[in-house]
CSV table of C-alpha atoms and ligand atoms in Angstrom, one decimal:
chain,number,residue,atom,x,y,z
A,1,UNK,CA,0.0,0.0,0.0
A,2,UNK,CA,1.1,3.4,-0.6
A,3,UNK,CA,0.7,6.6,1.4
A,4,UNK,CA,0.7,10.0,0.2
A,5,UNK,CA,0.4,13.1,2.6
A,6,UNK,CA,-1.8,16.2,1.5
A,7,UNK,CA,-0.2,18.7,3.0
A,8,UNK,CA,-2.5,21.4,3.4
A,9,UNK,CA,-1.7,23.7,6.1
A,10,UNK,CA,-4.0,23.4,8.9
A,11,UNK,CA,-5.8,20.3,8.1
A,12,UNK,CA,-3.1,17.4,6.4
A,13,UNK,CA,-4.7,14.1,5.2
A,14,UNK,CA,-3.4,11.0,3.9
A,15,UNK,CA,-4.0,9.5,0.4
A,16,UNK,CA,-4.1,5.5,0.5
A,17,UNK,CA,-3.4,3.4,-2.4
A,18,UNK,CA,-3.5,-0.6,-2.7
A,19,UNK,CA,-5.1,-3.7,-3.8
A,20,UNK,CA,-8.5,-4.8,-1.4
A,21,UNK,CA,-8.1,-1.4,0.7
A,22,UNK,CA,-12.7,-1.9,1.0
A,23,UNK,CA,-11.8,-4.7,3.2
A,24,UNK,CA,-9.7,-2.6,5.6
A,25,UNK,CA,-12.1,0.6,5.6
A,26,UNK,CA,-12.5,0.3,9.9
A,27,UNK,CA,-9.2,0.1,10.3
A,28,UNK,CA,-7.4,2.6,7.9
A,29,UNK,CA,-10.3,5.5,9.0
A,30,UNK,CA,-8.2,4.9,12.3
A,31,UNK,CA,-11.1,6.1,15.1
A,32,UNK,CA,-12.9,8.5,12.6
A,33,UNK,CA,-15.7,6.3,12.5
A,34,UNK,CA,-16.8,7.1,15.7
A,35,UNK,CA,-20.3,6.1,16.5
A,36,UNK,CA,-21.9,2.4,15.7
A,37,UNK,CA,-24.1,3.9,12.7
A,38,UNK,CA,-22.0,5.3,9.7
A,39,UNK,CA,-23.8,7.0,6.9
A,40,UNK,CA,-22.1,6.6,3.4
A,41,UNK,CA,-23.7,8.3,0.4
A,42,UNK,CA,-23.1,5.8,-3.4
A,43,UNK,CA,-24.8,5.4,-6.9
A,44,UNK,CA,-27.0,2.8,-7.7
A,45,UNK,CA,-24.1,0.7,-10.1
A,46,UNK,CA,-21.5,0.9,-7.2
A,47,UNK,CA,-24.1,-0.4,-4.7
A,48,UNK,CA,-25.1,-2.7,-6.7
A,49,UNK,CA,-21.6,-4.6,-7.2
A,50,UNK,CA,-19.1,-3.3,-4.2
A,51,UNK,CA,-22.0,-2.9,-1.6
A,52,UNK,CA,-21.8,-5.8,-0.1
A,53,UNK,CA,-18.5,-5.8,0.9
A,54,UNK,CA,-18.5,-2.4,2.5
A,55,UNK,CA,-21.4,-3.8,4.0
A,56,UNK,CA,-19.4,-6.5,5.6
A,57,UNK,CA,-16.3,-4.9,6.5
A,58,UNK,CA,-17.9,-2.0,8.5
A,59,UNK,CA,-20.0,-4.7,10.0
A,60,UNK,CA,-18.1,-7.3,11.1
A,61,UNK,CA,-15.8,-4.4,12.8
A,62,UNK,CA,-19.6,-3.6,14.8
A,63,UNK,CA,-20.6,-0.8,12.8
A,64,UNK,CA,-24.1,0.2,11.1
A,65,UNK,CA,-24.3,1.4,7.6
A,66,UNK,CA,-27.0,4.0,6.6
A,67,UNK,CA,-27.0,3.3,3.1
A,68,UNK,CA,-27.8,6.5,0.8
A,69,UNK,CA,-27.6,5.0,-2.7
A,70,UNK,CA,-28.6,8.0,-5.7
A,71,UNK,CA,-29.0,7.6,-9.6
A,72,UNK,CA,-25.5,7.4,-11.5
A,73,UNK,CA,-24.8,10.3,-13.5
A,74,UNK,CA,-24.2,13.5,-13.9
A,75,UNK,CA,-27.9,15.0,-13.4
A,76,UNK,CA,-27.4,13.5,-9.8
A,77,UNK,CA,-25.1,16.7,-8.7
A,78,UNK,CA,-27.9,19.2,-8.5
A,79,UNK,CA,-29.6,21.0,-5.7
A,80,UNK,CA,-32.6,18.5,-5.4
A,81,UNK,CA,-30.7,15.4,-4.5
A,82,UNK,CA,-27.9,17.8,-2.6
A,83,UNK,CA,-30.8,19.1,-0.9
A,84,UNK,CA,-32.3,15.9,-0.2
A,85,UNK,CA,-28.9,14.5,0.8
A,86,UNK,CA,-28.7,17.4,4.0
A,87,UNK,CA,-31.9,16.4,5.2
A,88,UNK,CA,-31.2,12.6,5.1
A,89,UNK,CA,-27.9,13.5,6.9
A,90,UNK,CA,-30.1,16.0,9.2
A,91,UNK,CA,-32.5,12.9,9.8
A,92,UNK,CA,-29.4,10.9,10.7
A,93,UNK,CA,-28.4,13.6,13.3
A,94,UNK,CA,-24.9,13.8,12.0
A,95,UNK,CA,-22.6,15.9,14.0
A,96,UNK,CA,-19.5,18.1,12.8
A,97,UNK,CA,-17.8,15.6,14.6
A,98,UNK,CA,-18.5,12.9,12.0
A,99,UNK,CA,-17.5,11.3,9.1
A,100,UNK,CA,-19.4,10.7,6.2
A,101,UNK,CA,-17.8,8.3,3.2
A,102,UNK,CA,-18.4,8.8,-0.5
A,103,UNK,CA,-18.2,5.8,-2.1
A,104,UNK,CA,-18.1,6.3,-6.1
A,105,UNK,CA,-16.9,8.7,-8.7
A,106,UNK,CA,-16.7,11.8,-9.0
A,107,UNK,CA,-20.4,12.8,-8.9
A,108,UNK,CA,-20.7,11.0,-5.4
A,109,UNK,CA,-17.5,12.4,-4.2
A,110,UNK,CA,-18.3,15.8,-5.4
A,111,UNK,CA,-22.0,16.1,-4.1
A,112,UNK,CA,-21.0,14.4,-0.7
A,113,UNK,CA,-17.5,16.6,0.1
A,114,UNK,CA,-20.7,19.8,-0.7
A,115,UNK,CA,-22.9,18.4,1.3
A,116,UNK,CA,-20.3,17.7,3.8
A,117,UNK,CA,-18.9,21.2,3.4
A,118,UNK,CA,-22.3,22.6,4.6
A,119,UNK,CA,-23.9,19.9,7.0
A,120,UNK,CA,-23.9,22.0,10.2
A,121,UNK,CA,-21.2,24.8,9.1
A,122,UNK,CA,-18.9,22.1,7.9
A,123,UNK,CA,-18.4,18.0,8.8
A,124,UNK,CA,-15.9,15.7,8.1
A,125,UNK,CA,-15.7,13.2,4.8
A,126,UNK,CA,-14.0,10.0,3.8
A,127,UNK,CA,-13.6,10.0,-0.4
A,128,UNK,CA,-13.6,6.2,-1.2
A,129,UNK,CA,-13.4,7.2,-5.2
A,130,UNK,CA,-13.8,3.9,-7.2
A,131,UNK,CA,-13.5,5.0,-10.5
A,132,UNK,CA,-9.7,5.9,-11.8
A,133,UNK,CA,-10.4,9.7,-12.4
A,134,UNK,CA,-12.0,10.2,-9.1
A,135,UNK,CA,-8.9,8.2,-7.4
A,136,UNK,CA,-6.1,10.1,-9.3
A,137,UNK,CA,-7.7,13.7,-9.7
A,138,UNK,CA,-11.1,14.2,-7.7
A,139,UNK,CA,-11.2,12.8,-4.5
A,140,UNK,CA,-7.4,14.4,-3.8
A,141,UNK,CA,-7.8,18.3,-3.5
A,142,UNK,CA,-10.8,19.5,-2.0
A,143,UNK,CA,-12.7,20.7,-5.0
A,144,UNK,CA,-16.5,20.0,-3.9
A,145,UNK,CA,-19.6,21.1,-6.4
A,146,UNK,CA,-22.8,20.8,-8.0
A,147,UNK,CA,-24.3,21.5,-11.3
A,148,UNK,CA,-27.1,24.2,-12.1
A,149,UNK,CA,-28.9,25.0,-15.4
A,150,UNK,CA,-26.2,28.0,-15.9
A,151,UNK,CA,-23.3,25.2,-15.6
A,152,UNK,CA,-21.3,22.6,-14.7
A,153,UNK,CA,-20.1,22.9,-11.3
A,154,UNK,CA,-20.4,26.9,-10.8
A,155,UNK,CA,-21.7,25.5,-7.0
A,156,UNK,CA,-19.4,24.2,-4.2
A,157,UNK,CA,-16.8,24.8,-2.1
A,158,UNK,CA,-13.5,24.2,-0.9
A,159,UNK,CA,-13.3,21.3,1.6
A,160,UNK,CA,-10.9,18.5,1.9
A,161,UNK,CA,-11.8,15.3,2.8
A,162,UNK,CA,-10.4,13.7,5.9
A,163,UNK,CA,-8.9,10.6,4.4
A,164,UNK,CA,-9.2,9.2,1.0
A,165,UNK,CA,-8.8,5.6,0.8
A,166,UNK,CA,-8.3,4.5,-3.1
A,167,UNK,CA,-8.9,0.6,-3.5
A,168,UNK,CA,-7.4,-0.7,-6.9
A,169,UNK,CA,-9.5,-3.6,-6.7
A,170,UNK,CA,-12.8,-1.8,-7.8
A,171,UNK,CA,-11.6,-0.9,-11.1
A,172,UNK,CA,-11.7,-4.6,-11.9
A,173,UNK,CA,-15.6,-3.7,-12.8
A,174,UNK,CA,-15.2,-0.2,-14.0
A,175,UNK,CA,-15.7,-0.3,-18.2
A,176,UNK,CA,-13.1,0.4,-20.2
A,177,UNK,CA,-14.0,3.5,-21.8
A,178,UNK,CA,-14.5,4.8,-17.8
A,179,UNK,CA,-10.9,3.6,-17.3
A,180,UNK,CA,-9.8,5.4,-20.6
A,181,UNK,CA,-11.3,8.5,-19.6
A,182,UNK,CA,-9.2,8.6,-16.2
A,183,UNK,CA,-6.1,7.8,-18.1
A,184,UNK,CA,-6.2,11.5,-19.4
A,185,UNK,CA,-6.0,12.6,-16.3
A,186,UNK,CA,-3.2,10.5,-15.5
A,187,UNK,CA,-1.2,11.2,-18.7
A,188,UNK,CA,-1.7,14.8,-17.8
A,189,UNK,CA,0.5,15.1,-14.9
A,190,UNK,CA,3.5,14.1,-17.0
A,191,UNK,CA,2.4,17.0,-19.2
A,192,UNK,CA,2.5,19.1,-16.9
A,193,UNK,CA,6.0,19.1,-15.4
A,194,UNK,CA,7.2,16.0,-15.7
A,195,UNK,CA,8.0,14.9,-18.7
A,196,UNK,CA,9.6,11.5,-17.5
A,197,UNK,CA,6.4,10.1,-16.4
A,198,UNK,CA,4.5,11.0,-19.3
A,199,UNK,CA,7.9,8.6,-21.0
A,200,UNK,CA,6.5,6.2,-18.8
A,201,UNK,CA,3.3,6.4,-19.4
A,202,UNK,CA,4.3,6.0,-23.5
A,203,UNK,CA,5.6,2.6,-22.3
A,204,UNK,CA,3.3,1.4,-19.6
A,205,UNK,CA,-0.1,3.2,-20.2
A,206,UNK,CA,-1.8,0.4,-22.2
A,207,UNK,CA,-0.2,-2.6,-20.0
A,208,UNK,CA,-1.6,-0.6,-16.9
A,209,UNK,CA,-4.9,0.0,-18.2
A,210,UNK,CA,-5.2,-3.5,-19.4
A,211,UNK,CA,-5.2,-4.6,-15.7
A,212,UNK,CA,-1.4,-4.9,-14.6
A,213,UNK,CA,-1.6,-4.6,-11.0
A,214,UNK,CA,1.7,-3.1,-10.1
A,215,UNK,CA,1.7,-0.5,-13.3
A,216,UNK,CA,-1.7,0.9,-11.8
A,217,UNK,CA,-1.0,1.1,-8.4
A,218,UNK,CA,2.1,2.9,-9.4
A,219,UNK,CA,0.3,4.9,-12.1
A,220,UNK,CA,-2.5,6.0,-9.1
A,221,UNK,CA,0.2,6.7,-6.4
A,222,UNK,CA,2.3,8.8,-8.5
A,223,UNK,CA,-0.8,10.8,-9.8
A,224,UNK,CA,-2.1,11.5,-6.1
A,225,UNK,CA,1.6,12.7,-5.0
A,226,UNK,CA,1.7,14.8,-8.3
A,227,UNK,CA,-1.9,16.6,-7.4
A,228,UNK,CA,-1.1,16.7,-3.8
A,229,UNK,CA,1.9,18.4,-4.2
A,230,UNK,CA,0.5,20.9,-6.6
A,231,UNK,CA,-3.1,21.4,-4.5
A,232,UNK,CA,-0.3,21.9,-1.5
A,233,UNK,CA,1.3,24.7,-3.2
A,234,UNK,CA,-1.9,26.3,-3.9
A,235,UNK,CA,-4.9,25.0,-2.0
A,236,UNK,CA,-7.6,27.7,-3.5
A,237,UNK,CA,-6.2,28.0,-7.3
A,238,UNK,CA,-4.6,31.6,-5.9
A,239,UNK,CA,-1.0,31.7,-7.3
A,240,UNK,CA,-2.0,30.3,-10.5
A,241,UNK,CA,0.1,27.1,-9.5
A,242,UNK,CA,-3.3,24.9,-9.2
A,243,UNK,CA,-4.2,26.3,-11.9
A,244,UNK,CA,-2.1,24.2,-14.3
A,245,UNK,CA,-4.6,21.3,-13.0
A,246,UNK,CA,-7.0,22.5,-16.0
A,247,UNK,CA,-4.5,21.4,-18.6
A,248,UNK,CA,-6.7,20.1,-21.7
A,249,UNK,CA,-9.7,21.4,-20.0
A,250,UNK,CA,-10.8,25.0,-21.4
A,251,UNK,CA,-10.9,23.2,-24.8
A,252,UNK,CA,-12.5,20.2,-23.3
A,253,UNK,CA,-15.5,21.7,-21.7
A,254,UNK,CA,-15.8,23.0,-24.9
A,255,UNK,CA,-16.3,19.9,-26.4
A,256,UNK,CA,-18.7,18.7,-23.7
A,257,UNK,CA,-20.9,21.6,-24.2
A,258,UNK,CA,-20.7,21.5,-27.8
A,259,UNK,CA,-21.8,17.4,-27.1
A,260,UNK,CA,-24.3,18.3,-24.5
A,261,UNK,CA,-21.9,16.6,-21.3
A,262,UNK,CA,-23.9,13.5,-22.7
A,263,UNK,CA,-22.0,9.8,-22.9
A,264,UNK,CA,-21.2,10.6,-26.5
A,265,UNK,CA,-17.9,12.3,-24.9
A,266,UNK,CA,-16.8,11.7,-21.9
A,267,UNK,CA,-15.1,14.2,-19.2
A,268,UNK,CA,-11.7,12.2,-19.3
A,269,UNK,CA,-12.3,11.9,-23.5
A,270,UNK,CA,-13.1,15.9,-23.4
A,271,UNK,CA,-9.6,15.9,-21.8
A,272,UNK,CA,-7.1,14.3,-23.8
A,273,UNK,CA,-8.3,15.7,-26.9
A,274,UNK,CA,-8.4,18.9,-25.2
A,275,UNK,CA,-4.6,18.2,-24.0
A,276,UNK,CA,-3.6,17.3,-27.6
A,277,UNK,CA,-5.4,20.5,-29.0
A,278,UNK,CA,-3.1,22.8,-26.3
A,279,UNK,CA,0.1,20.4,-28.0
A,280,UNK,CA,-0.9,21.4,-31.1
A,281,UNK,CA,-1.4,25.0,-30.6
A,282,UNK,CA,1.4,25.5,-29.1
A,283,UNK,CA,3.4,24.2,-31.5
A,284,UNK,CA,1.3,26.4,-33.9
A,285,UNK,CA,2.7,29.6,-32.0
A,286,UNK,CA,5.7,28.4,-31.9
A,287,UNK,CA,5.8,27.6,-28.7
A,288,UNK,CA,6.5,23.4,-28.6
A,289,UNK,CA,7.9,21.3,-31.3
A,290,UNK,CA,5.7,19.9,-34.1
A,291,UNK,CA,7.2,16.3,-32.9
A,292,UNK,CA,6.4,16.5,-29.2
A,293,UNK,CA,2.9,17.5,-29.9
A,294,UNK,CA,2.7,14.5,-31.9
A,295,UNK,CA,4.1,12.3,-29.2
A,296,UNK,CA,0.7,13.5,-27.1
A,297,UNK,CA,-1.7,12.5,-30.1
A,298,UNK,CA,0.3,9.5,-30.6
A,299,UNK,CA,0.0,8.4,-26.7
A,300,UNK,CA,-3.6,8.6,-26.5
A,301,UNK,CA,-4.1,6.5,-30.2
A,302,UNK,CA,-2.0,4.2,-28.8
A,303,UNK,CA,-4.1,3.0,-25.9
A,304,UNK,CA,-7.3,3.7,-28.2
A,305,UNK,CA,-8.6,6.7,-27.2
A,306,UNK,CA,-10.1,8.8,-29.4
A,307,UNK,CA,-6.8,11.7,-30.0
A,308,UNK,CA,-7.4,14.1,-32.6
A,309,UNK,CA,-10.8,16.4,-32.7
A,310,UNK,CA,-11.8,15.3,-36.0
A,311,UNK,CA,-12.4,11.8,-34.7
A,312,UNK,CA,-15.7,13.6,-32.7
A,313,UNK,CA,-17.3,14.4,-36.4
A,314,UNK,CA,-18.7,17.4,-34.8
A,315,UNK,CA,-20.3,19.4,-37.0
A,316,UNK,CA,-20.0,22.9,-35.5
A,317,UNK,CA,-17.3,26.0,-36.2
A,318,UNK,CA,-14.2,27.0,-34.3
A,319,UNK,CA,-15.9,29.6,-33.5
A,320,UNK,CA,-18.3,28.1,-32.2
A,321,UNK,CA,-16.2,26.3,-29.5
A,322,UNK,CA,-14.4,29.8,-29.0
A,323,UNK,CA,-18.3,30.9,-27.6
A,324,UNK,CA,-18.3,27.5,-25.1
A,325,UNK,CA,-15.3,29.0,-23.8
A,326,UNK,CA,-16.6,32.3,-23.0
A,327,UNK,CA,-19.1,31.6,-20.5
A,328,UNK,CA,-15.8,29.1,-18.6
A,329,UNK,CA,-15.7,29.6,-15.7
A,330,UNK,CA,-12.0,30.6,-15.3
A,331,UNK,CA,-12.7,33.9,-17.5
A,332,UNK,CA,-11.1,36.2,-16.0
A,333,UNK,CA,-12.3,39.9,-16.7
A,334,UNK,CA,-12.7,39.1,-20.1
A,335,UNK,CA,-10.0,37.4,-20.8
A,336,UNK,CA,-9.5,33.9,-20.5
A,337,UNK,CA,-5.8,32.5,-19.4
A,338,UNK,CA,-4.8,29.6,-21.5
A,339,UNK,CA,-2.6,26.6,-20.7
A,340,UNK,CA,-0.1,25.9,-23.1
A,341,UNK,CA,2.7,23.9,-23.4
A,342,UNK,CA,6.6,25.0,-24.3
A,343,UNK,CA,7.7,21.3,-24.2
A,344,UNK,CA,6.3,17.9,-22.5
A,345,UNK,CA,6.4,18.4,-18.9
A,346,UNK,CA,6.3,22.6,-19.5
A,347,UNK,CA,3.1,23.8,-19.1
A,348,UNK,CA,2.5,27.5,-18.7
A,349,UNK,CA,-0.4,29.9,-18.6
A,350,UNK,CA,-0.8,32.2,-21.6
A,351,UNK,CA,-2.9,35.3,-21.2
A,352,UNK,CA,-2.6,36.6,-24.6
A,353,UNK,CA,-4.2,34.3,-27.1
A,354,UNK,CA,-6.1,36.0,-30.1
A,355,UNK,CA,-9.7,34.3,-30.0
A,356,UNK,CA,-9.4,34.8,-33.6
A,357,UNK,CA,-6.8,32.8,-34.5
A,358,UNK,CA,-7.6,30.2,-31.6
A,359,UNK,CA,-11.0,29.7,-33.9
A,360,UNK,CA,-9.4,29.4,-37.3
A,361,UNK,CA,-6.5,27.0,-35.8
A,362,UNK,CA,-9.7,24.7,-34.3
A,363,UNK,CA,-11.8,25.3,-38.2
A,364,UNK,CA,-8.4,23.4,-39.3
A,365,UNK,CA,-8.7,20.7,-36.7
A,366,UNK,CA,-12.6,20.0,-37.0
B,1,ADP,P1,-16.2,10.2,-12.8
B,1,ADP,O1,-15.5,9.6,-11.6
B,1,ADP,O2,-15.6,9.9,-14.1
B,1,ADP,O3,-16.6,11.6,-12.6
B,1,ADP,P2,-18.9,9.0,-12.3
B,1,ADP,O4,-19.0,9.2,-10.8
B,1,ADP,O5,-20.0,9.6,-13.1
B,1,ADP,O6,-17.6,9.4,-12.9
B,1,ADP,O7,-18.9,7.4,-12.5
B,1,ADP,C1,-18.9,7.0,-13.9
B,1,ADP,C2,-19.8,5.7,-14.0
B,1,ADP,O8,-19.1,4.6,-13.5
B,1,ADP,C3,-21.1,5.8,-13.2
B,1,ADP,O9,-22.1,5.2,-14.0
B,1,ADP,C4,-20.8,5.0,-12.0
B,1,ADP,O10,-22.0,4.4,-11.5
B,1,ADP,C5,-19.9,3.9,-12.5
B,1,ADP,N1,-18.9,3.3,-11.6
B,1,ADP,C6,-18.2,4.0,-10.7
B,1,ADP,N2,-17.3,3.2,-10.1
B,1,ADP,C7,-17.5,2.0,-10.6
B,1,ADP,C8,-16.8,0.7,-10.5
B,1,ADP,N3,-15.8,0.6,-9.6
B,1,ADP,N4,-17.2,-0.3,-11.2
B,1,ADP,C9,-18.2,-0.1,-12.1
B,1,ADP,N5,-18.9,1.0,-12.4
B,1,ADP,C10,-18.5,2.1,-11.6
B,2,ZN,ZN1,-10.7,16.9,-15.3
């Protein structure tokens, strides 16, 4: 098993990482689970094949489970089921002093760490994130939200959880194109500053996501200690350091708006193109050799993800993407900082991109 410290200042939490950690919840939340009864809030498809075996290991240790089990999917972040969650957890009479566990992906994590964040001026959380993008990005970082007819997460709040306990086991069941997704987010720490994982990644991504043990619990440790260093440095995306977090990610909420953030293109999906479209402009300005951004298409083919933008067939302008990214939410007094890249494992923020040219370069890439 490995351990990864989150070193936030004030409130430090540990990120663990192995094979059959479900087993060993009781024991690894060390005392947090204080009282016999232990709410956990999951989705229906998690419940359905890992419930049972939470169920076991909190009971056999004497605890209670108070099951909370909500539709999978992204409509489930919104205010009805987050209000509905606080009164469930009201009904429970949860204190501050408690600790609720989120067992899924990054919907449950993300409407339990809000609800959480709120419950009585703030209680504590457990993230026990089951698919591979809640593990490595997520559950690690504190970034808590809901969605709202105006947008995708524009609600939340800061608040970290108070362990987060990242079983490799469960991604036994996880489909493929789930596990694809997450690799972006994986491959995206070696693009941002450190260019010999994302080597390693070229030569162990597709052994790792075809189920070698040791390559993913290396790939998920290494992720966590990459984002909990950075989240460390800048806990509230304030010195811009965080920041480079959202590589890939201006021009992949694009293309889940553009798609309607429907199943036709996943988050993780949105991502890597979105990573290989920053490669590729950057080397259009100059800034990255043509070469290394093909390295990044190249990676993501090569595990059989969908790499380039044409592959999504869509059938709407550059400009038209350019308008998605004006309503993101990292606009910053009208202008919107990019991330580029000077090199793999050099990303930087660029405030001066012409929106102009940013829409003809994606007309040539549709
Ligand atoms: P993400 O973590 O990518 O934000 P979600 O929370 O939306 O994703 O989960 C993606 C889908 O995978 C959901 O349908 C969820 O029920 C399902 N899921 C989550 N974890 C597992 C797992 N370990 N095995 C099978 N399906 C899972
Ligand atoms: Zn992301």
């Amino acid at each position: 098993m490995a351990v990864i410290p989150v070193d936030i200042a004030g409130r430090p939490y540990e990120v663990r990482v192995g094979t059959g950690l479900l087993d060993q919840l009781v024991p690894l939340a060390k005392g947090k689970l204080r009282k016999r009864a232990v709410p956990i809030v999951t989705d229906s498809n998690v419940h359905r094949i890992w419930g049972e075996r939470v169920e076991a290991a909190l009971r056999d240790n004497g605890h209670e489970p108070q099951w909370r089990i909500l539709p999978p999917g992204e409509s489930t972040k919104s205010w009805q089921e987050l209000a509905a969650t606080i009164d469930w957890l009201l009904a429970l009479e949860v204190e501050r002093g408690d600790h609720i566990i989120a067992l899924g992906g990054g919907v449950i994590g993300d409407l339990t760490g809000f609800a959480a964040s709120i419950l009585k001026r703030g209680c504590h959380f457990i993230q026990v994130p089951t698919t591979l993008l809640a593990q490595v990005d997520s559950s690690v970082g504190g970034k808590t939200a809901i969605n709202t007819p105006a947008g995708k997460n524009l609600v939340g709040a800061f608040h970290q959880p108070a362990l987060v306990i990242a079983d490799l086991a469960v991604l036994k069941t996880l489909p493929e194109r789930e596990l694809q997704a997450g690799y972006a987010e994986v491959v995206k720490y070696g693009l941002i500053d450190d260019a010999d994982f994302f080597d390693w990644c070229t030569r162990n991504g597709a052994a790792m996501l075809s189920g070698d043990a040791a390559l993913r619990e290396y790939a998920v440790a290494h992720s966590v200690a990459a984002k909990a260093r950075i989240v460390a440095e800048d806990e509230r995306e304030t010195t811009g350091r965080r920041a480079l977090l959202n590589l890939g990610h201006t021009f992949g909420h694009a293309l889940e708006a553009e798609t309607g953030f429907s199943s036709e293109l996943l988050h993780g999906e949105a991502v890597a193109i979105g990573m290989v479209l920053a490669a590729r402009y950057s080397a259009r300005r100059g800034q990255m050799d043509q070469a290394s951004a093909d390295r990044v298409a190249d990676h993501f083919a090569q595990v059989g993800m969908r790499a380039r933008l044409a592959h999504l067939k869509l059938s709407c302008s550059g400009g038209d993407l350019v308008t998605h990214m004006l309503h993101d939410k990292k606009m910053d007094a009208g202008t919107l900082p990019f991330l580029l890249l000077k090199g793999i494992g050099h990303t930087y923020l660029d405030r001066d991109v012409p929106l102009d040219d940013l829409a003809n370069f994606l007309d040539g890439e549709l």
